[in-house]
Short mmCIF file of C-alpha atoms and ligand atoms in Angstrom, two decimals:
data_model
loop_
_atom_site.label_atom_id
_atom_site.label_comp_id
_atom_site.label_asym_id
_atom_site.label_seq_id
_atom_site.Cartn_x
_atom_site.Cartn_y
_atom_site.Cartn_z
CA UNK A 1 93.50 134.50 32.45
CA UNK A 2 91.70 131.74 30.05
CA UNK A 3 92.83 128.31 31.76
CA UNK A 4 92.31 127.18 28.05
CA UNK A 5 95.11 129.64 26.85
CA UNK A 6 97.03 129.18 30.04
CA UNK A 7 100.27 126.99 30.37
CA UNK A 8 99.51 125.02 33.88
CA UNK A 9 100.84 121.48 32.84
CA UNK A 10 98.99 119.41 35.97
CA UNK A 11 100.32 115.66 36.70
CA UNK A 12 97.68 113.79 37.57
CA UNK A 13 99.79 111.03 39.22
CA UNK A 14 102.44 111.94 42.19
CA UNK A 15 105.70 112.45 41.47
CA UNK A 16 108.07 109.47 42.81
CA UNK A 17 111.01 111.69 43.21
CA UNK A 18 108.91 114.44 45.83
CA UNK A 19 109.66 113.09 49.42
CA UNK A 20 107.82 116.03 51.45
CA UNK A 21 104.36 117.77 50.27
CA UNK A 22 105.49 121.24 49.06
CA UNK A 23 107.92 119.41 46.53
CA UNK A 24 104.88 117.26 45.77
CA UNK A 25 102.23 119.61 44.89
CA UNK A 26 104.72 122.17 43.21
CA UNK A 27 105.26 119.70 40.76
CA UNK A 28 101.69 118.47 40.87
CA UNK A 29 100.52 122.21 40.34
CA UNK A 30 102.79 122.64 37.20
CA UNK A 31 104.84 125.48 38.91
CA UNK A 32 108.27 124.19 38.81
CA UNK A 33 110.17 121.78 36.52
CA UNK A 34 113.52 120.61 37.39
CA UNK A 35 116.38 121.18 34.58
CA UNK A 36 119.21 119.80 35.98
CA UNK A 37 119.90 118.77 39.26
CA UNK A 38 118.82 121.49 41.73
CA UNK A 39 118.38 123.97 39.14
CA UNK A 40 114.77 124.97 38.45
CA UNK A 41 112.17 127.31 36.03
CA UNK A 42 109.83 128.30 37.67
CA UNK A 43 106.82 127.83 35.30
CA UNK A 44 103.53 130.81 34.88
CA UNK A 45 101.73 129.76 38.03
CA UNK A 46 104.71 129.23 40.06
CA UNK A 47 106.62 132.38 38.81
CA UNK A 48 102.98 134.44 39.77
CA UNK A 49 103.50 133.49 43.35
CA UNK A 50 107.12 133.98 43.36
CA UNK A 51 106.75 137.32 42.23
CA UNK A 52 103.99 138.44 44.96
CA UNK A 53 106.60 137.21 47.46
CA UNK A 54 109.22 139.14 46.26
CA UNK A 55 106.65 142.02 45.55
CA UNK A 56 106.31 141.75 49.82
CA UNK A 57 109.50 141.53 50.72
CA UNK A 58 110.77 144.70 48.27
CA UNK A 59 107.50 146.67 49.94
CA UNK A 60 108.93 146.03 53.30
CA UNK A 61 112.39 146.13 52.62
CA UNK A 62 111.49 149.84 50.73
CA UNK A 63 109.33 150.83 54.34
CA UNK A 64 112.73 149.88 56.27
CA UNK A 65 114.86 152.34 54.49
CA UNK A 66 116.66 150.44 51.86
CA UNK A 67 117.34 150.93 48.51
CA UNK A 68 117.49 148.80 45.61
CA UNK A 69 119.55 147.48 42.84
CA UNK A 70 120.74 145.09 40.59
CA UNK A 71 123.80 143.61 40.74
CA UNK A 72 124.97 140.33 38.15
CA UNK A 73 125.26 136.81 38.88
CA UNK A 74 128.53 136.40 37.71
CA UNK A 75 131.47 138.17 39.51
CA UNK A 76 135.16 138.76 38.81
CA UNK A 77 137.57 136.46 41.46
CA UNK A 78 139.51 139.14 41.67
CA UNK A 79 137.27 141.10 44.37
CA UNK A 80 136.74 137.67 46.08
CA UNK A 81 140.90 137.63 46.05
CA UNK A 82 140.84 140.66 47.85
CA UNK A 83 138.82 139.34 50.79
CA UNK A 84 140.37 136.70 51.11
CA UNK A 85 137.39 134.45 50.39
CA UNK A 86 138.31 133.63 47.20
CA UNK A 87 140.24 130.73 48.78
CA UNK A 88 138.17 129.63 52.07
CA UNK A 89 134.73 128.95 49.97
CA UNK A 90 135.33 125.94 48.84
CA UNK A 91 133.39 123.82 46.73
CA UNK A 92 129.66 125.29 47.08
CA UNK A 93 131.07 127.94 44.79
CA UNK A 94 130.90 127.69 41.36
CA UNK A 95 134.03 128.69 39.63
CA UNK A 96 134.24 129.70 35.39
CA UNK A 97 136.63 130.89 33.19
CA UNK A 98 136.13 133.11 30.83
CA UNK A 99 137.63 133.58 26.98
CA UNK A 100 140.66 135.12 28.19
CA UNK A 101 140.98 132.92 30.57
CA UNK A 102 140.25 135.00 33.85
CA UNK A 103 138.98 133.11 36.84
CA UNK A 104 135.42 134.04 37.36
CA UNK A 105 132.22 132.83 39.41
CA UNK A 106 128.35 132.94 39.74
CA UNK A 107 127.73 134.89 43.24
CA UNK A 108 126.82 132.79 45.90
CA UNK A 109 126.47 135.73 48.36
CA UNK A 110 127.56 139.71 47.29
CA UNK A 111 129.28 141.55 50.34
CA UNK A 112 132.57 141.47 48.13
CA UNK A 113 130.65 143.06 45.12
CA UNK A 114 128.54 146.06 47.12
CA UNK A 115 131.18 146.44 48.78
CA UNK A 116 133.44 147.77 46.12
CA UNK A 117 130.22 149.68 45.10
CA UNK A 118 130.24 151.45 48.02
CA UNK A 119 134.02 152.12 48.51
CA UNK A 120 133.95 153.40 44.77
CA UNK A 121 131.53 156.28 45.42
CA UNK A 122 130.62 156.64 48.83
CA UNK A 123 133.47 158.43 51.07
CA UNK A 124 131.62 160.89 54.09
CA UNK A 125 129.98 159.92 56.98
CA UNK A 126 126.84 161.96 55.68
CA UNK A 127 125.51 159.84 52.97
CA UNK A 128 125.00 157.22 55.82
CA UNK A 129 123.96 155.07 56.79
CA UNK A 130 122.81 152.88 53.24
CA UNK A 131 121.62 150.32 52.99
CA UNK A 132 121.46 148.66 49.71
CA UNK A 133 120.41 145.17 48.32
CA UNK A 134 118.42 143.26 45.16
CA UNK A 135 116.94 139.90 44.88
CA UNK A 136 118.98 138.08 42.28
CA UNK A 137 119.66 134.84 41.74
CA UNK A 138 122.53 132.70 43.33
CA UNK A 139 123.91 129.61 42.71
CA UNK A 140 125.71 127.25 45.36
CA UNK A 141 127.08 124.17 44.63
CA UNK A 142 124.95 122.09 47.27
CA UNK A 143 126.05 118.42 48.47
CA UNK A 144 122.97 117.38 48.76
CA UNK A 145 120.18 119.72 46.92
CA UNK A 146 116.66 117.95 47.60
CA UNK A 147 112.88 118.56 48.39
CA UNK A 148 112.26 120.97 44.58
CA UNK A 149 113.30 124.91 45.28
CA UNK A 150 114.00 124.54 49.41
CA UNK A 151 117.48 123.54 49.19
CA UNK A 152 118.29 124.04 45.03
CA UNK A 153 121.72 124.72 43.72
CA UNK A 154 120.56 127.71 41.93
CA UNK A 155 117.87 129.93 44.10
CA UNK A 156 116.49 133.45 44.58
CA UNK A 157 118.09 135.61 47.48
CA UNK A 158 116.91 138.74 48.87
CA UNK A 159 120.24 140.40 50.41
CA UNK A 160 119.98 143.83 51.40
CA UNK A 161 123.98 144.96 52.99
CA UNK A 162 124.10 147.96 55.56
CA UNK A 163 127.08 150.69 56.04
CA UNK A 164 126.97 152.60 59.29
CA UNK A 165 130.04 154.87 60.87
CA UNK A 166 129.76 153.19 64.12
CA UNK A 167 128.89 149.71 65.53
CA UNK A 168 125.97 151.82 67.51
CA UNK A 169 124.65 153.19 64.19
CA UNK A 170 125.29 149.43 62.73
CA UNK A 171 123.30 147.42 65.21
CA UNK A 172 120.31 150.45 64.46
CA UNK A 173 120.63 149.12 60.48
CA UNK A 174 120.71 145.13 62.37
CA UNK A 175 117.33 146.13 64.20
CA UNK A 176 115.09 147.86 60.78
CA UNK A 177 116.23 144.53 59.33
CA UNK A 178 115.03 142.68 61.94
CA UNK A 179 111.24 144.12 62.57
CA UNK A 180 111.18 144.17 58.16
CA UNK A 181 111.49 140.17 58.33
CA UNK A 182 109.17 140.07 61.30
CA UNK A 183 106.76 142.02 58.71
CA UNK A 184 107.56 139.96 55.82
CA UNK A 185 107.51 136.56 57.01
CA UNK A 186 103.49 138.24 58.81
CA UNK A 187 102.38 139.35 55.16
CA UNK A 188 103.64 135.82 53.97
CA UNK A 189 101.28 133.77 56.35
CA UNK A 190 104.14 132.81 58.13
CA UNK A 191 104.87 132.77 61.46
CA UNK A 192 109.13 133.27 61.82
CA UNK A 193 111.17 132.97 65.03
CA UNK A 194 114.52 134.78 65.23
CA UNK A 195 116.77 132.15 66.81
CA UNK A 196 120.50 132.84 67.94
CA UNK A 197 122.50 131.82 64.91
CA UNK A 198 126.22 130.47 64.23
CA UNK A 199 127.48 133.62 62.07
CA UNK A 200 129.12 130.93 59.48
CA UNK A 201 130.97 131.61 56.99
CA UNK A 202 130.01 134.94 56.18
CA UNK A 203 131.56 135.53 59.58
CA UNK A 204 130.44 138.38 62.31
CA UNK A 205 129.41 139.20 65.30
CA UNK A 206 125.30 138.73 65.84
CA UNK A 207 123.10 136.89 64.06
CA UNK A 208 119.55 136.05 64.06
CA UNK A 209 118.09 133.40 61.74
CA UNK A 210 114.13 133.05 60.95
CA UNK A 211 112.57 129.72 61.22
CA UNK A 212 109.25 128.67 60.43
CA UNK A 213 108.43 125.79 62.58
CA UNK A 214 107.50 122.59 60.07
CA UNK A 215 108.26 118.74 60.72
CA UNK A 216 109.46 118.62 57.69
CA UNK A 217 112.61 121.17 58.45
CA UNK A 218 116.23 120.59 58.06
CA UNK A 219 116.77 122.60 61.04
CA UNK A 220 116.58 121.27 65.11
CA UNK A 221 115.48 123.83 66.63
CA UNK A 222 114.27 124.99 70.89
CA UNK A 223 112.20 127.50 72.00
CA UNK A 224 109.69 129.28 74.63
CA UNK A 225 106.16 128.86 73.00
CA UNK A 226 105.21 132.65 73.45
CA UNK A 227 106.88 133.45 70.17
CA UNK A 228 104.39 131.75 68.16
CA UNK A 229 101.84 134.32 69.79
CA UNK A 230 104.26 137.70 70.28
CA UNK A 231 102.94 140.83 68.41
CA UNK A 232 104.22 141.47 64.71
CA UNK A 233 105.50 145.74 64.28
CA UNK A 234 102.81 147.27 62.74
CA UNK A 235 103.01 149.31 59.41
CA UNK A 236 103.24 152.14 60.74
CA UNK A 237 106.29 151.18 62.81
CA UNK A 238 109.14 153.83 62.42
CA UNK A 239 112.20 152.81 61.39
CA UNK A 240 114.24 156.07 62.42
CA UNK A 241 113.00 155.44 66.29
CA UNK A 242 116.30 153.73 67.53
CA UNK A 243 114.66 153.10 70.86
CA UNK A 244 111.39 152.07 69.30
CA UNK A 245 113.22 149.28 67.23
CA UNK A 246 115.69 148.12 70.48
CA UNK A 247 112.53 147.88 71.87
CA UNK A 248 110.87 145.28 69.40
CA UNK A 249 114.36 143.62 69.48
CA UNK A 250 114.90 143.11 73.18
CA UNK A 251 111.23 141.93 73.19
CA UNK A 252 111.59 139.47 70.18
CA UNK A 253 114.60 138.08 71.64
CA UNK A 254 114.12 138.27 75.51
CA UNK A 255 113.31 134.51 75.30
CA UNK A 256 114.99 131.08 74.64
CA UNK A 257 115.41 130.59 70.83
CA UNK A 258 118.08 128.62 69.51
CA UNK A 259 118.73 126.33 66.62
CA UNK A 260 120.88 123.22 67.38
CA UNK A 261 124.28 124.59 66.45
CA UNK A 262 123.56 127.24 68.90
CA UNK A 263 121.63 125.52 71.36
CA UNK A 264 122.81 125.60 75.39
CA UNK A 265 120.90 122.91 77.17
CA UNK A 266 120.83 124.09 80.44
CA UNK A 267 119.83 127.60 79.43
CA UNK A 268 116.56 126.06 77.15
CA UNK A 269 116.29 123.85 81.13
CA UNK A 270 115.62 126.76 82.37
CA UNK A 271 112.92 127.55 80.49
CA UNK A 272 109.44 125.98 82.10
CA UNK A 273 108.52 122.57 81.04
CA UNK A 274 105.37 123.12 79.52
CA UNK A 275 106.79 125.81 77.90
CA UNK A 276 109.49 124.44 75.75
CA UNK A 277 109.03 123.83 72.74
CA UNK A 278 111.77 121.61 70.46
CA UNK A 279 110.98 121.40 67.03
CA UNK A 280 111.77 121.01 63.76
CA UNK A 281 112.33 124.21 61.60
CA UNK A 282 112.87 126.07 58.00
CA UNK A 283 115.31 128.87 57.84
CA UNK A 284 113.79 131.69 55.54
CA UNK A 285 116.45 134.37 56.44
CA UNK A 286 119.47 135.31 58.13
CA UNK A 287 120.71 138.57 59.36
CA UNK A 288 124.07 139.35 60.00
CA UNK A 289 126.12 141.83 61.84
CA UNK A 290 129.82 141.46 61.13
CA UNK A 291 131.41 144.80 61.44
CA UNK A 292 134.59 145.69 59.67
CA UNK A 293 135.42 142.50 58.19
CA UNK A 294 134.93 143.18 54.73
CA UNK A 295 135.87 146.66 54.94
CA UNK A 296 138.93 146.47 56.02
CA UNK A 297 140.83 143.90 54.23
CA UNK A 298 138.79 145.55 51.00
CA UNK A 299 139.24 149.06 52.12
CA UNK A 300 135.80 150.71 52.25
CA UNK A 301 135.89 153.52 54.59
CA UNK A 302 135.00 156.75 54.85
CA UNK A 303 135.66 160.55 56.52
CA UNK A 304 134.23 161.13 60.14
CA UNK A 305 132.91 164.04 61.86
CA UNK A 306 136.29 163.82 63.57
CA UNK A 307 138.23 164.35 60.02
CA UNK A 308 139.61 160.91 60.34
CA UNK A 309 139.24 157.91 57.98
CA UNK A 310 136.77 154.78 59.50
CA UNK A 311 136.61 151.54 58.34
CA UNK A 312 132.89 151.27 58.03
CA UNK A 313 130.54 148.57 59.89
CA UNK A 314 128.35 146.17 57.72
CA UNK A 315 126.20 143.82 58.18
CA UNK A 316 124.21 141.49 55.53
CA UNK A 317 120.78 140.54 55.41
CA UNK A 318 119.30 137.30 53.23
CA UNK A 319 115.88 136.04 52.52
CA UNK A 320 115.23 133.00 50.00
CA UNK A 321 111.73 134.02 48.23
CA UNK A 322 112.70 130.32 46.29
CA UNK A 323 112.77 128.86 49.68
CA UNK A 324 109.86 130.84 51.24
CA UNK A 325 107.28 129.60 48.08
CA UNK A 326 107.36 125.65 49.20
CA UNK A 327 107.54 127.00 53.04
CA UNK A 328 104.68 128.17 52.43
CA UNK A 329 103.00 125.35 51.43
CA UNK A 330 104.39 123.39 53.69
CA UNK A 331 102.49 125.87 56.78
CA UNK A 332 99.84 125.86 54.71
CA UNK A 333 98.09 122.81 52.23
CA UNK A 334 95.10 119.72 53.08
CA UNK A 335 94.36 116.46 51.25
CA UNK A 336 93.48 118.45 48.29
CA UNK A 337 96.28 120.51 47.55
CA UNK A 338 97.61 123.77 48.28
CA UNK A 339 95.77 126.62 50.66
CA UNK A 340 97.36 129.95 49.34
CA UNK A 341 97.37 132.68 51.82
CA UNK A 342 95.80 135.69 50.22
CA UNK A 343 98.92 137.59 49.78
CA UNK A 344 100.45 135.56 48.23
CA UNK A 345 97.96 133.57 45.66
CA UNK A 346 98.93 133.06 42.10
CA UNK A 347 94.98 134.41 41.65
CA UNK A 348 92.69 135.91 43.61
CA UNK A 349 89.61 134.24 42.49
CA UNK A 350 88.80 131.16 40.00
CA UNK A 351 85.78 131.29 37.87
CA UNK A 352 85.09 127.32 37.19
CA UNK A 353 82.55 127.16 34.14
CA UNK A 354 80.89 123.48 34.92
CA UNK A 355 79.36 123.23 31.68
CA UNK A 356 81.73 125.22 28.95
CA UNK A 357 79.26 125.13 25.87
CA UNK A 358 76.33 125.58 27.82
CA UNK A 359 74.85 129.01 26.39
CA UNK A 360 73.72 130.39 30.07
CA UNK A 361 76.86 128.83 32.09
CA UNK A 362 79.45 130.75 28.97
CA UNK A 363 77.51 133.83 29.56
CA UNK A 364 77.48 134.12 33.40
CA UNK A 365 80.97 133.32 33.45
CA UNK A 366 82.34 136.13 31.43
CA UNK A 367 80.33 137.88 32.85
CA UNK A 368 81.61 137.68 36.40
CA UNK A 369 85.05 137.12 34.52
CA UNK A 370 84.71 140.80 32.75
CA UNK A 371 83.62 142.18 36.06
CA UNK A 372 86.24 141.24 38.35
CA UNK A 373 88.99 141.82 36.08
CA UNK A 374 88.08 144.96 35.45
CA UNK A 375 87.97 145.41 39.27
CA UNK A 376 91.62 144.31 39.10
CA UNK A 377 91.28 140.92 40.29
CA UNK A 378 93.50 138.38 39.29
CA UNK A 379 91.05 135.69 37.99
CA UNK A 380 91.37 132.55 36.56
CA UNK A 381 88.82 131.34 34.04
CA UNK A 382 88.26 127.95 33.53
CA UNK A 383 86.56 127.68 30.50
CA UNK A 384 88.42 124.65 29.38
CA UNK A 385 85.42 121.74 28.68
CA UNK A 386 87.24 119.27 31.39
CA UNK A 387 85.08 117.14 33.36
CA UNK A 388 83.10 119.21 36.44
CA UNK A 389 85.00 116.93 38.30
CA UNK A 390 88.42 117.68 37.19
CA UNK A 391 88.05 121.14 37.23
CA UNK A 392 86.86 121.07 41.00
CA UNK A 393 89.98 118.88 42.12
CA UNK A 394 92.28 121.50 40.04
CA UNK A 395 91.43 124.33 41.47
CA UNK A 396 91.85 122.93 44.82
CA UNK A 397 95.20 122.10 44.12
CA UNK A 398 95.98 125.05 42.76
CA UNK A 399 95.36 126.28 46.35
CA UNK A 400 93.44 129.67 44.95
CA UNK A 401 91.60 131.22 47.81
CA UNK A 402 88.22 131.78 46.16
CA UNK A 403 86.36 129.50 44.16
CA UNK A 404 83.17 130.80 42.05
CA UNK A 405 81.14 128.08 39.90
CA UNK A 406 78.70 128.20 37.39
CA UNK A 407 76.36 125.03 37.31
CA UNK A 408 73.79 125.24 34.67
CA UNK A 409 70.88 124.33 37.75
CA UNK A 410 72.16 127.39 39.68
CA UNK A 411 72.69 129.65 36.77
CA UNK A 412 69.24 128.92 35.52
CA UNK A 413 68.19 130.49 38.45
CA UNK A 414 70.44 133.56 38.21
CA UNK A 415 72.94 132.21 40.65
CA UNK A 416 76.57 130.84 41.68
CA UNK A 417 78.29 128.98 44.18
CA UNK A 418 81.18 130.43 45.80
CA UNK A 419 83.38 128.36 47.68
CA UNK A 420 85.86 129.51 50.16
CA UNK A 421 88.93 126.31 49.53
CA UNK A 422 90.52 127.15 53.07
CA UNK A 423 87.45 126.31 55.19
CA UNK A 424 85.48 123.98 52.45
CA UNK A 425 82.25 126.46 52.95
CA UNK A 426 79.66 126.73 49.97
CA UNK A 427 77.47 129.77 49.66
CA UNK A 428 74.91 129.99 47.06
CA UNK A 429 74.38 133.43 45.78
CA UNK A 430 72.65 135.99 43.11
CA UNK A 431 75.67 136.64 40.31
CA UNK A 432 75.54 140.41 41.20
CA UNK A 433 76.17 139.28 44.49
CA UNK A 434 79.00 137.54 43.75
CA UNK A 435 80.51 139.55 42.07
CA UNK A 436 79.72 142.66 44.70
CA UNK A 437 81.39 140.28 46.96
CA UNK A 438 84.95 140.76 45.53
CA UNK A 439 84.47 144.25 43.99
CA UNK A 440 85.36 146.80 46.92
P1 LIG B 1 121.28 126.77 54.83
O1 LIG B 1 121.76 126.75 56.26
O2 LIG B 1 119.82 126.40 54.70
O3 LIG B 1 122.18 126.05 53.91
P2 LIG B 1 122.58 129.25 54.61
O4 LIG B 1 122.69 129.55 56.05
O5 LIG B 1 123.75 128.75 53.90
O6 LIG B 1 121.34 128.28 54.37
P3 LIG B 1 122.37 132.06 54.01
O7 LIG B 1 123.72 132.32 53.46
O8 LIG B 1 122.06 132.48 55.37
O9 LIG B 1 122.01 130.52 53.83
O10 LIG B 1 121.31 132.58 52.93
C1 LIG B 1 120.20 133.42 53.20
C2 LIG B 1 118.90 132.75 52.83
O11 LIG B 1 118.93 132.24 51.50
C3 LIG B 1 118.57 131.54 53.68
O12 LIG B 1 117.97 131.94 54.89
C4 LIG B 1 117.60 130.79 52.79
O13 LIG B 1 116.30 131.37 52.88
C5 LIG B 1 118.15 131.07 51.41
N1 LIG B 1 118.94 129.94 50.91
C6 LIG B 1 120.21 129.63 51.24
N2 LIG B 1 120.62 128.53 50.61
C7 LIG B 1 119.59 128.12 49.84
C8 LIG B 1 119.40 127.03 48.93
N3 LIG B 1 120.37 126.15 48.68
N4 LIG B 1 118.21 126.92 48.31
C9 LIG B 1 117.22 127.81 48.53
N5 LIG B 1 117.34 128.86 49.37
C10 LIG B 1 118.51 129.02 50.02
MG1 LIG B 2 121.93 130.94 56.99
#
């Protein structure tokens, strides 16, 4: 991509309304714009990263054995009637009518919806267990939406929803869940603790949310500092080993981790003092196990080895990609602007052209431009005639992992400069070099 044909509208000056950093260099990086309160687009370089997250959590949500789909935003009451939820949401949800004057809504959560998916097609214990979800947009009508995309009115959800025959075979659909966040939040840059969670209103029986310890988290949160060093599944994990995943379970949640609603003093006492760590946190997902609580009342259930009729067991499974993007940043940023993990970076590399115009400096840099984007690199060129300067403080807040520039002293010589933005470290180098570098 030509940062001269690009849309990346930069603000120079920091925005009053940003009170913590990730709100602050979102804006400042042109990847969001607000359009009404809590409700954002997501603008080229901030819908790039969105989609690589999302890209990570549908690999690992795939590798865990569930399947996706699409279902709308906006939902009929009528299922919601049948749950009884219709009534007991309150006013986070957004309620519409339509032409004829039936009572609809935009989906804050979808157990009512998959539900009556399921019920409508699936009706023997063999096609279980399934496990279905999409990432789709939601919209809940926040008090207090603040800090850009973390808490927004409108936001991105991952929520996968699992039907098992038996609580056994449901808390085996709880655990794949469980070691795919443990993955995704890895592959993100993140480090995630389950903590014991208040099953809300969604309702249930076990819960686990996943908080990323920040300062700047809405969340109180205690406990034992192992986590932050325990072992992430690896990829080749397997998701059909029921021991194998009670295993990575038990481990991940044989020690104290609780968020305030759930928190026991004298249990987190117990722990040792130098131990304990109390914190403030960022929930990026929530599992749920809740049983037969939306199957019964909506009727999903299906025949058993034994002939009979079972109310199946569900259980539903979020993540906020929305939420996860200024996480991010927040785990991960300096003085200069945003440090993109890898996986996650709107671009691989930036090609900075110091002197656009300049014969030699043009030529090197499509060059290497040609070269790595052909080696399927996402690069960014910037070719625009900016200031040296102003290019150099971009692409650090831009937070792309690799910086390459093209002086017309170094280029005269047949070389580049390739900066690494996490660590700050210049190398000088041939051009074939560089670009050898980042070919594989
Ligand atoms: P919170 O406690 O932060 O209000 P929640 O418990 O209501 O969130 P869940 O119903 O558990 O949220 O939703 C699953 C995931 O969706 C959350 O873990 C979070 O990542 C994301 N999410 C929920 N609400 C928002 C929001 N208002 N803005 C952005 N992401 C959200
Ligand atoms: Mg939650």
């Amino acid at each position: 991509m030509r940062l001269s044909r690009y849309f990346m509208p930069i603000l120079k000056e920091n925005p009053k309304e940003a009170e913590i950093v990730s709100h602050r260099l979102m804006l400042r990086a042109g990847m969001i714009r607000q359009q009404s309160q809590g409700i954002y687009s997501w603008l080229p370089l901030g819908k790039r990263v969105l989609d690589k997250v999302n890209a990570i959590i549908r690999e690992e949500q795939n590798r865990a054995g569930a399947i996706e789909l699409s279902m709308p935003t906006l939902q009929s009451a009528e299922l919601w009637q049948e749950s009884g939820r219709y009534d007991a949401y309150g006013k986070e949800m957004l309620r519409i009518k339509d032409r004829q004057d039936r009572p609809m809504l935009y989906g804050p959560t979808n157990e009512e919806m998959v539900t009556d998916i399921f019920r409508s097609s699936v009706k023997s214990y063999k096609d279980l267990p399934l496990n279905l979800y999409h990432i789709q947009l939601k919209f809940r009508d926040e008090i207090r939406p603040r800090f850009g995309t973390m808490r927004s009115r409108e936001f991105m959800m991952k929520d996968a929803y699992s039907f098992d025959l038996t609580s056994e075979g449901a808390e085996h659909s709880y655990n794949k869940m469980f070691a795919a966040y443990l993955r995704t939040f890895d592959r993100l840059g993140l480090r995630a603790i389950p903590m014991r969670a208040d099953t809300g209103p969604i309702g249930g029986k076990l819960s686990h949310e996943f908080i990323i310890l920040a300062d700047t988290g809405e969340s109180e949160v205690f406990c034992h500092k192992d986590f932050v060093g325990f072992d992430i599944p690896g990829e080749h994990t397997d998701f059909d080993s029921v021991e194998g995943l009670k295993a990575i379970f038990d481990k991940w949640t044989s020690l104290y981790a609780a968020t305030s609603e759930m928190h026991d003093e004298a249990a987190f006492n117990a722990v040792p003092e130098g131990d304990r760590l109390s914190a403030r946190g960022i929930e990026v997902g929530h599992i749920f196990y809740f049983g037969t609580k939306y199957s019964e009342p909506m009727g999903a259930k299906v025949q058993g080895p034994d002939g009979k009729e079972h109310f199946v067991h569900m259980g539903s499974y979020g993540i906020g990609p929305t939420r996860l993007v200024p996480a991010i940043i927040e785990a991960s940023h300096d003085d200069n602007g945003i440090i993109w993990p890898a996986s996650v970076a709107p671009f691989d590399i930036v090609v900075i052209n110091m002197k656009a115009g300049d014969q030699a400096c043009d030529d090197t840099c499509e060059l290497i431009y040609a070269a790595l984007t052909k080696a399927g690199k996402d690069v960014l060129y910037d070719d625009t005639d900016d200031r040296a300067g102003t290019k150099f403080a971009t692409a650090d807040l831009i937070g792309v992992p690799v910086q390459i520039i093209a002086g017309p002293r170094a280029v005269a010589n047949g070389e580049v400069e390739v900066k690494d933005r996490k660590t700050g470290a210049r190398e000088t180098m041939t051009i074939e070099a560089a670009i050898n570098r980042f070919v594989a």
